[in-house]
Structures are given as C-alpha cells and as structure tokens.
Short mmCIF file of C-alpha atoms in Angstrom, two decimals:
data_model
loop_
_atom_site.label_atom_id
_atom_site.label_comp_id
_atom_site.label_asym_id
_atom_site.label_seq_id
_atom_site.Cartn_x
_atom_site.Cartn_y
_atom_site.Cartn_z
CA MET A 1 139.06 91.99 79.95
CA LYS A 2 138.29 95.07 82.06
CA ILE A 3 135.39 97.47 82.50
CA THR A 4 136.51 100.93 81.43
CA GLY A 5 133.42 103.01 82.03
CA ILE A 6 129.68 103.18 82.71
CA SER A 7 127.37 105.75 81.15
CA THR A 8 123.63 106.40 80.92
CA VAL A 9 121.40 107.28 77.98
CA VAL A 10 118.04 108.81 78.89
CA VAL A 11 115.17 108.75 76.38
CA ASN A 12 111.91 110.50 77.16
CA ALA A 13 108.81 108.30 76.76
CA ILE A 14 106.20 110.80 78.04
CA HIS A 15 105.01 109.01 81.21
CA ARG A 16 108.53 107.88 82.05
CA ASN A 17 112.11 108.43 81.00
CA TRP A 18 113.83 105.29 79.80
CA ILE A 19 117.20 104.96 81.51
CA PHE A 20 119.65 102.86 79.50
CA VAL A 21 122.98 101.92 81.03
CA LYS A 22 126.02 101.19 78.88
CA VAL A 23 128.94 99.25 80.35
CA GLN A 24 132.09 99.63 78.24
CA THR A 25 135.13 97.37 78.14
CA ASP A 26 138.70 97.57 76.91
CA GLN A 27 137.83 95.18 74.08
CA PRO A 28 137.12 97.19 70.90
CA GLY A 29 133.40 97.30 70.15
CA LEU A 30 132.43 95.14 73.13
CA HIS A 31 129.91 96.73 75.47
CA GLY A 32 126.68 95.77 77.18
CA TRP A 33 123.28 97.37 77.68
CA GLY A 34 120.92 97.37 80.65
CA GLU A 35 117.81 99.34 81.62
CA ALA A 36 117.12 101.04 84.96
CA THR A 37 113.89 102.86 84.13
CA LEU A 38 112.08 103.87 87.33
CA GLU A 39 109.12 106.16 86.85
CA TRP A 40 109.59 109.72 88.12
CA LYS A 41 112.98 108.92 89.71
CA THR A 42 115.23 109.46 86.67
CA ARG A 43 117.83 111.80 88.13
CA ALA A 44 118.09 109.77 91.33
CA VAL A 45 118.69 106.53 89.39
CA THR A 46 121.29 108.02 87.04
CA GLY A 47 123.08 109.35 90.12
CA ALA A 48 122.99 105.91 91.71
CA VAL A 49 124.51 104.39 88.55
CA GLU A 50 127.34 106.91 88.79
CA ASP A 51 127.84 106.09 92.49
CA LEU A 52 127.97 102.33 91.82
CA ALA A 53 130.46 102.65 88.96
CA GLN A 54 133.36 102.87 91.42
CA PHE A 55 132.69 99.28 92.50
CA VAL A 56 132.98 97.77 89.02
CA VAL A 57 135.22 99.93 86.81
CA GLY A 58 138.54 98.13 86.37
CA GLU A 59 136.99 94.72 87.08
CA ASP A 60 136.47 91.78 84.73
CA PRO A 61 132.81 92.07 83.53
CA ARG A 62 132.53 88.30 83.22
CA ARG A 63 132.68 87.89 87.02
CA ILE A 64 128.99 88.65 87.32
CA GLU A 65 128.25 87.16 90.74
CA HIS A 66 131.37 88.79 92.16
CA LEU A 67 130.37 92.21 90.88
CA PHE A 68 126.76 91.77 92.00
CA ALA A 69 128.08 91.08 95.50
CA LYS A 70 130.34 94.15 95.39
CA MET A 71 127.49 96.44 94.38
CA THR A 72 125.01 95.10 96.93
CA LYS A 73 127.24 94.31 99.93
CA PHE A 74 129.63 97.26 99.73
CA SER A 75 126.67 99.63 99.58
CA PHE A 76 125.96 98.76 103.26
CA TRP A 77 122.59 100.54 103.40
CA PRO A 78 119.63 98.68 101.85
CA LEU A 79 119.54 99.89 98.26
CA GLY A 80 115.78 100.18 97.84
CA ALA A 81 114.04 100.81 94.52
CA ILE A 82 116.48 103.46 93.30
CA GLY A 83 119.72 101.69 94.18
CA LEU A 84 118.53 98.26 93.06
CA SER A 85 117.35 99.68 89.72
CA ALA A 86 120.89 100.93 89.14
CA VAL A 87 122.34 97.56 90.18
CA SER A 88 119.87 95.76 87.93
CA ALA A 89 120.87 97.67 84.81
CA ILE A 90 124.58 97.18 85.41
CA ASP A 91 123.99 93.48 86.07
CA GLN A 92 121.98 93.15 82.86
CA ALA A 93 124.79 94.79 80.89
CA LEU A 94 127.33 92.35 82.34
CA TRP A 95 125.30 89.39 81.06
CA ASP A 96 125.11 91.07 77.65
CA ILE A 97 128.89 91.47 77.57
CA LYS A 98 129.59 87.91 78.64
CA ALA A 99 127.20 86.43 76.08
CA LYS A 100 128.64 88.59 73.28
CA ASP A 101 132.17 87.57 74.28
CA LEU A 102 131.14 83.91 73.98
CA GLY A 103 129.12 84.49 70.81
CA VAL A 104 125.84 83.16 72.23
CA PRO A 105 122.43 84.60 73.16
CA VAL A 106 122.03 85.41 76.85
CA TRP A 107 119.45 82.66 77.34
CA GLN A 108 122.19 80.10 76.67
CA LEU A 109 124.01 81.32 79.79
CA LEU A 110 120.83 80.96 81.86
CA GLY A 111 120.64 77.20 81.33
CA GLY A 112 119.42 77.05 77.77
CA ARG A 113 116.07 77.19 76.01
CA VAL A 114 113.13 75.51 77.76
CA ARG A 115 110.41 76.74 75.35
CA ASP A 116 109.97 77.49 71.66
CA HIS A 117 108.29 80.89 72.05
CA VAL A 118 107.40 83.39 74.78
CA ARG A 119 103.74 84.23 75.30
CA VAL A 120 103.11 87.94 75.87
CA TYR A 121 100.28 90.23 76.84
CA THR A 122 99.74 93.89 76.16
CA HIS A 123 97.56 96.67 77.53
CA LEU A 124 94.57 98.42 76.01
CA ARG A 125 95.62 99.63 72.55
CA ARG A 126 99.18 98.53 73.39
CA ALA A 127 99.28 101.25 76.10
CA ARG A 128 99.79 103.87 73.40
CA ILE A 129 99.99 107.29 75.00
CA GLY A 130 96.88 109.31 74.22
CA ALA A 131 94.91 106.33 72.88
CA GLN A 132 93.35 105.02 76.08
CA VAL A 133 89.61 104.69 76.66
CA GLY A 134 87.88 105.19 79.99
CA THR A 135 85.74 102.51 81.62
CA GLY A 136 82.61 104.67 81.79
CA ASP A 137 81.45 103.82 78.25
CA ILE A 138 81.37 100.01 78.27
CA SER A 139 80.73 99.68 74.55
CA ALA A 140 83.64 101.96 73.60
CA PHE A 141 85.90 100.14 76.06
CA CYS A 142 85.00 96.77 74.55
CA ASP A 143 85.64 98.16 71.06
CA ALA A 144 89.15 99.14 72.18
CA VAL A 145 89.75 95.69 73.69
CA GLN A 146 88.67 94.03 70.46
CA GLU A 147 90.95 96.36 68.49
CA THR A 148 93.83 95.36 70.74
CA VAL A 149 93.22 91.65 70.24
CA GLU A 150 93.05 92.15 66.48
CA MET A 151 96.60 93.54 66.62
CA GLY A 152 97.75 89.94 67.11
CA TYR A 153 97.39 89.32 70.85
CA ASN A 154 95.63 86.51 72.67
CA ALA A 155 96.13 88.06 76.11
CA VAL A 156 95.44 91.55 77.41
CA LYS A 157 95.60 93.27 80.80
CA LEU A 158 92.95 95.85 81.62
CA GLY A 159 92.11 98.26 84.39
CA PHE A 160 88.57 97.66 85.70
CA VAL A 161 88.71 99.05 89.26
CA PRO A 162 88.30 102.78 90.02
CA TYR A 163 90.22 104.75 92.62
CA CYS A 164 89.00 103.66 96.02
CA ALA A 165 90.16 103.23 99.60
CA TYR A 166 88.36 101.55 102.49
CA GLU A 167 85.03 100.94 100.78
CA ALA A 168 83.71 99.60 97.50
CA PRO A 169 80.63 101.67 96.59
CA LEU A 170 77.86 99.43 95.29
CA ARG A 171 77.45 101.55 92.16
CA ASP A 172 81.14 101.02 91.31
CA VAL A 173 81.01 97.29 92.04
CA LEU A 174 77.98 96.78 89.81
CA HIS A 175 79.61 98.78 86.99
CA VAL A 176 82.79 96.70 87.22
CA GLU A 177 80.68 93.54 87.07
CA LYS A 178 78.94 94.70 83.86
CA LEU A 179 82.25 95.85 82.35
CA ALA A 180 84.05 92.57 83.03
CA GLN A 181 81.19 90.48 81.67
CA ALA A 182 80.95 92.65 78.53
CA VAL A 183 84.66 92.29 77.83
CA ARG A 184 84.54 88.51 78.20
CA GLU A 185 81.51 88.29 75.92
CA ARG A 186 83.24 90.44 73.32
CA VAL A 187 86.55 88.52 73.14
CA GLY A 188 85.29 85.01 73.95
CA PRO A 189 87.01 82.24 75.90
CA ASP A 190 90.24 82.06 73.90
CA VAL A 191 91.66 85.42 74.99
CA ALA A 192 93.30 85.59 78.41
CA ILE A 193 92.18 88.58 80.46
CA MET A 194 94.10 89.99 83.38
CA THR A 195 93.17 93.01 85.46
CA ASP A 196 95.45 95.24 87.51
CA PHE A 197 94.03 96.73 90.72
CA HIS A 198 97.25 98.75 91.24
CA GLY A 199 96.81 98.26 94.97
CA ARG A 200 93.93 100.74 94.98
CA PRO A 201 91.82 98.97 97.63
CA ALA A 202 93.09 99.93 101.07
CA ASN A 203 91.92 96.71 102.70
CA ALA A 204 91.05 93.13 101.82
CA ASP A 205 87.28 93.59 102.11
CA THR A 206 87.28 96.34 99.49
CA ALA A 207 89.43 94.23 97.20
CA LYS A 208 87.21 91.18 97.70
CA ALA A 209 84.09 93.10 96.68
CA PHE A 210 85.60 93.83 93.28
CA ILE A 211 87.29 90.43 92.88
CA ASP A 212 84.03 88.58 93.47
CA VAL A 213 82.32 90.26 90.51
CA ILE A 214 85.32 89.82 88.20
CA ALA A 215 86.03 86.17 89.10
CA PRO A 216 83.19 84.73 86.94
CA ILE A 217 85.00 85.79 83.73
CA ARG A 218 87.94 83.60 84.82
CA PRO A 219 90.85 86.04 84.56
CA LEU A 220 94.33 84.60 84.31
CA PHE A 221 95.11 86.66 87.40
CA ILE A 222 94.20 89.77 89.36
CA GLU A 223 97.27 91.90 89.95
CA GLU A 224 98.03 93.80 93.16
CA PRO A 225 94.52 93.58 94.67
CA ILE A 226 95.98 95.25 97.77
CA GLN A 227 99.17 97.19 98.38
CA PRO A 228 102.32 95.03 98.21
CA GLY A 229 104.53 94.26 101.16
CA ASN A 230 102.11 92.44 103.48
CA ALA A 231 102.41 88.80 102.45
CA ALA A 232 100.19 87.59 105.30
CA ALA A 233 97.34 89.89 104.24
CA MET A 234 97.69 88.79 100.63
CA ALA A 235 97.60 85.14 101.66
CA ALA A 236 94.49 85.71 103.77
CA LEU A 237 92.78 87.42 100.82
CA ALA A 238 93.75 84.57 98.48
CA ARG A 239 91.96 82.11 100.74
CA ARG A 240 88.77 84.20 100.60
CA VAL A 241 88.41 84.57 96.83
CA ASP A 242 87.93 82.26 93.86
CA CYS A 243 90.49 83.83 91.56
CA PRO A 244 94.28 83.62 91.04
CA LEU A 245 96.19 86.59 92.47
CA ALA A 246 99.52 88.07 91.44
CA THR A 247 101.96 90.59 92.86
CA GLY A 248 105.64 91.47 92.78
CA GLU A 249 106.44 94.46 90.59
CA ARG A 250 107.09 96.56 93.72
CA LEU A 251 108.99 93.87 95.59
CA PHE A 252 112.74 93.69 95.16
CA THR A 253 114.52 91.05 97.23
CA PRO A 254 114.49 87.24 97.37
CA ARG A 255 113.36 87.48 101.00
CA GLU A 256 110.18 89.35 100.03
CA PHE A 257 109.32 86.72 97.43
CA ALA A 258 110.20 83.93 99.84
CA GLU A 259 107.53 85.24 102.22
CA LEU A 260 104.94 84.99 99.44
CA ALA A 261 106.05 81.44 98.67
CA GLU A 262 106.06 80.34 102.29
CA LEU A 263 102.51 81.58 102.81
CA GLY A 264 101.14 80.51 99.43
CA ALA A 265 99.98 84.09 99.04
CA VAL A 266 99.65 84.29 95.24
CA ALA A 267 99.47 82.07 92.18
CA HIS A 268 101.93 84.17 90.17
CA ILE A 269 104.75 86.56 90.98
CA GLN A 270 105.76 89.54 88.85
CA PRO A 271 109.34 90.62 89.55
CA ASP A 272 110.71 93.43 87.43
CA LEU A 273 114.18 92.56 86.15
CA SER A 274 115.05 96.26 86.06
CA HIS A 275 114.42 96.59 89.80
CA CYS A 276 114.99 93.20 91.48
CA GLY A 277 118.71 92.80 90.77
CA GLY A 278 118.71 92.14 87.05
CA LEU A 279 119.13 88.60 85.80
CA THR A 280 121.21 87.63 88.82
CA GLY A 281 118.46 88.61 91.23
CA GLY A 282 115.71 87.40 88.90
CA ARG A 283 117.11 83.88 88.69
CA ARG A 284 117.11 83.57 92.48
CA ILE A 285 113.54 84.80 92.68
CA ALA A 286 112.39 82.42 89.93
CA ALA A 287 113.85 79.46 91.84
CA ILE A 288 112.01 80.53 95.00
CA ALA A 289 108.78 80.81 93.02
CA GLU A 290 109.22 77.36 91.50
CA ALA A 291 109.79 75.86 94.94
CA GLY A 292 106.62 77.60 96.12
CA GLN A 293 104.62 76.32 93.11
CA MET A 294 104.15 79.86 91.80
CA GLY A 295 104.29 80.90 88.17
CA ILE A 296 106.36 83.87 87.09
CA ALA A 297 105.00 86.66 84.89
CA PRO A 298 107.65 89.40 84.78
CA HIS A 299 106.58 93.02 85.00
CA ASN A 300 107.71 95.21 82.10
CA PRO A 301 105.88 98.34 80.90
CA MET A 302 109.17 99.96 79.95
CA GLY A 303 111.68 100.30 77.14
CA PRO A 304 113.23 97.91 74.61
CA VAL A 305 116.27 96.93 76.66
CA ALA A 306 114.06 95.82 79.55
CA GLY A 307 111.86 93.91 77.11
CA SER A 308 114.82 92.19 75.50
CA VAL A 309 116.25 91.20 78.89
CA ALA A 310 112.88 89.75 79.91
CA LEU A 311 112.65 87.82 76.65
CA HIS A 312 115.94 86.00 77.30
CA PHE A 313 114.97 85.35 80.93
CA ASP A 314 111.61 83.90 79.85
CA VAL A 315 113.15 81.59 77.25
CA ALA A 316 115.20 79.86 79.96
CA THR A 317 112.87 79.98 83.00
CA PRO A 318 110.85 76.77 83.57
CA ASN A 319 108.01 78.31 85.61
CA PHE A 320 107.49 81.26 83.28
CA VAL A 321 103.80 81.92 82.43
CA ILE A 322 103.40 85.13 80.43
CA GLN A 323 105.33 88.34 79.73
CA GLU A 324 104.10 91.91 79.95
CA GLU A 325 105.20 94.07 77.02
CA ALA A 326 104.92 97.73 76.01
CA VAL A 327 106.24 97.76 72.46
CA GLY A 328 103.63 100.27 71.28
CA LEU A 329 104.01 102.73 74.12
CA VAL A 330 105.36 105.66 72.09
CA PRO A 331 105.74 106.23 68.32
CA TRP A 332 109.53 106.20 68.51
CA PHE A 333 109.81 102.81 70.24
CA ASP A 334 111.41 101.25 67.16
CA GLU A 335 113.10 104.34 65.73
CA ILE A 336 116.29 104.32 67.76
CA PHE A 337 116.65 100.63 68.57
CA SER A 338 117.28 97.33 66.90
CA HIS A 339 115.74 94.71 69.18
CA PRO A 340 114.61 91.06 69.06
CA MET A 341 110.99 91.45 70.19
CA ARG A 342 109.00 90.08 67.26
CA LEU A 343 105.32 89.22 67.76
CA VAL A 344 104.05 86.07 66.02
CA ASP A 345 100.69 84.56 67.02
CA GLY A 346 100.62 86.33 70.38
CA ALA A 347 104.19 85.39 71.31
CA TRP A 348 107.78 86.54 70.88
CA GLU A 349 110.15 84.41 68.88
CA VAL A 350 113.32 83.02 70.48
CA PRO A 351 116.27 85.29 69.58
CA GLU A 352 119.50 83.83 68.27
CA ALA A 353 121.87 86.83 68.08
CA PRO A 354 124.72 87.09 70.62
CA GLY A 355 123.92 88.93 73.82
CA TYR A 356 120.44 90.39 74.00
CA GLY A 357 120.46 91.20 70.30
CA ILE A 358 119.80 94.88 70.95
CA GLU A 359 121.64 98.03 69.96
CA ILE A 360 120.85 101.68 70.55
CA ASP A 361 121.47 104.47 68.08
CA GLU A 362 122.72 107.04 70.56
CA LYS A 363 122.52 109.92 68.09
CA ALA A 364 118.87 109.13 67.39
CA ALA A 365 118.24 108.69 71.12
CA ALA A 366 119.49 112.23 71.67
CA CYS A 367 116.45 113.45 69.71
CA HIS A 368 114.28 112.49 72.71
CA PRO A 369 116.20 113.87 75.70
CA PHE A 370 115.14 113.90 79.33
CA GLU A 371 112.01 115.87 80.11
CA PRO A 372 109.92 115.95 83.29
CA GLU A 373 107.38 113.18 82.85
CA VAL A 374 103.63 113.53 82.51
CA ILE A 375 102.50 111.90 85.76
CA PRO A 376 99.09 110.17 85.56
CA ALA A 377 99.22 109.38 89.29
CA LEU A 378 98.25 113.00 89.96
CA GLU A 379 94.70 111.97 88.99
CA ALA A 380 94.42 109.63 91.98
CA VAL A 381 92.18 111.78 94.18
CA LEU A 382 88.90 110.67 95.73
CA PRO A 383 85.78 112.90 95.55
CA ASP A 384 86.42 114.33 99.03
CA GLY A 385 90.01 115.26 98.15
CA THR A 386 91.69 112.26 99.78
CA ILE A 387 94.82 111.07 97.99
CA ALA A 388 94.28 107.54 96.71
CA HIS A 389 96.70 104.86 95.58
CA TRP A 390 97.28 105.24 91.86
#
C-alpha cells in the first residue's frame, strides 16, 4: 500500500476555520482523515501540510512511527504550533487508514478499550456562536449554565475571570467570588465545574487572588491560571493554592509535559491531539502524565475530526479524566459529517466502526469555504489601552 496524495478541506466555523487533512492511498476507497485546525493560522497550516507531503507520499501509510520520524526529524527546524499541527493531522489520518485496513476502530490499535464510555464537558450553551452570556449579570449567567446542564451534561467549563494583568482589582475578585458561588448553588454538587483563566493573570499573585475565591466551590480544575511554558512558576503556584490546576493546550512536545510531571506542577494536563503530534505524540505524553500521577483531559474546542480522534484516544488511555467537546459550536456541525460522537448521560459512547468512524461530505463542506475568522481576542484590551492576554 502507498500514499498517493494529501489534500486539505477547509470549513469556516466563524471563530476558526476547520482544517481537515485527507491522506489518500492506492487502495480504492481507502483514505484517512485528520484535523489541523489552528485558530487564525489557516493558510500557514495548509501550506505546512503541503510542505510535509513530500516526506510521506509514496510511503506505506501503515508505517506510522517511521513517517512520524520523517516529518519531525527531516524538518530540522523545530516545527512549532503551525508545523506540528500539520504533522498531527497527517499522523491522525495514518491511524485512520491503518485501522480501516484492519477493519477495527482506532482505539483497538491503541491497546484496546479501558472504559465503557467517555465523560465529556461542554462550554456555556455548548459554545454556540452568538449565544454566550456575559458574567456581569449573575442571574442571567446562572440561567445559561442551568440551560447547558439540562442539555444532558454533568460537567461544564466556564469563564469567570476578566481580562487582567499584574493586579486583581478587589471589585473584580469579589464579583468572581459571588459568581462562582451562585453557579455552584444553582447546579448543586453533582455537576463538575471547571473554569478557564486563559492565562490572563500576568503573575502568580494575581492568579492566586482569583483562585482563592473560586476554590470553595471545588472545581474539577482551574485551567491555565498563568501563561503556559514556565513549569516552575506553575508548580510554585500549585503549592500556594487549594485547588487542582491544569494546563497543556499550548504545549506541544513530550519534553514540555515531562517538565510539568517532574515538578508536580499540575493535577491534569490538556494536550491537544491536533497540535501535539497526533495520536503518536499524544500517546507519549499520556505515558509521561501517568508516570507523573497526572490525569489527562484533552483540549478540543474544534471540529468533528478532532473530536472523533480524541474519543478513540480517550477510550484507550488509562489516566484519562474528561474530554472537552464543541459539538454545538456552529449550526452546520452535523450537516456535512457523519461522526461517532453521541452524548448519553453526559458521556460519549464507545464507537465500533472501523477507523474513526467519520466521513466528510466534501461537496457539502464546500458550502462553507474559508473566510477570515471573527477574532474574539481583539477584545482583550485593558481600560488604559494595554493589550491583555485573551
């Protein structure tokens, strides 16, 4: 079997363009899908996919480790977010091909099923574009949280913390305290709550001020309380607060996750399988996390291929905790895809179809072509005009 070509399919999803990568083979009807979605970097990533194709076209797609090595080692320069997103999607597609060739779901190739369902969490109102509610009106925010839970979820991730930098204004801290307590009172103890700081605090003291008032509601974790990349600072913060921390969506290599494990910096890591080397990279990172006694909660606010890949990874990963999903992001999420993500009692069912069990209607996908994204990060400006972390 040989790889005959690699192509991309771009589908606009308002705040991002989904980048789907199709790896074709010389076997009639046998191809694989991956996803390389990277917000506001669409043209760079599709170009990187084209550049990497020369390393794999003509090769046997079943030699996954071999091809992963070719793409990462022959590139010479560190690939970074753009290059590794391209590698990740190609890698994902290779696993899809191999599993289809063998007639088994991808999770069988990853060591087999270790759980009977995959717990998931969503965002406020399933992150539906145009349906979000600000944190200023606590009652309206709690109504939206309750509405989200009633959609069938027992876990939700929310944004409590405003744009900030090197200080946590007392007015903001007190508002976050009231908001967090109101949400917990509304949903009760049986709904897991997570909150994403998005790395907005510019130092540990600012982060700690907000964490301390959220900790009493016992969140499952607080995500990116400070900017990623400084494992020592994260570890020092973890020792100062009474709340599990998580990070990892903007980390890419096993070495970066190994630093977190070595320092005991977080309770949970959140690699994104569309950025960290696909399933090949993700498996290495999961093993590091398990050795470091860290749970794994993969990042995924993207399209259906990324979600399907994460589902198979979660089924076979022993230290998996919970999966982020974005199935309700845009109205056309289900229009152009057949996919295995089926929500039952707050969890996805284990898929049984060969490969990832996903297919894309490319003619229907063409109805939502590339467009420049609406970029919410442009809002991240402090009152004095300083640019803040989104």
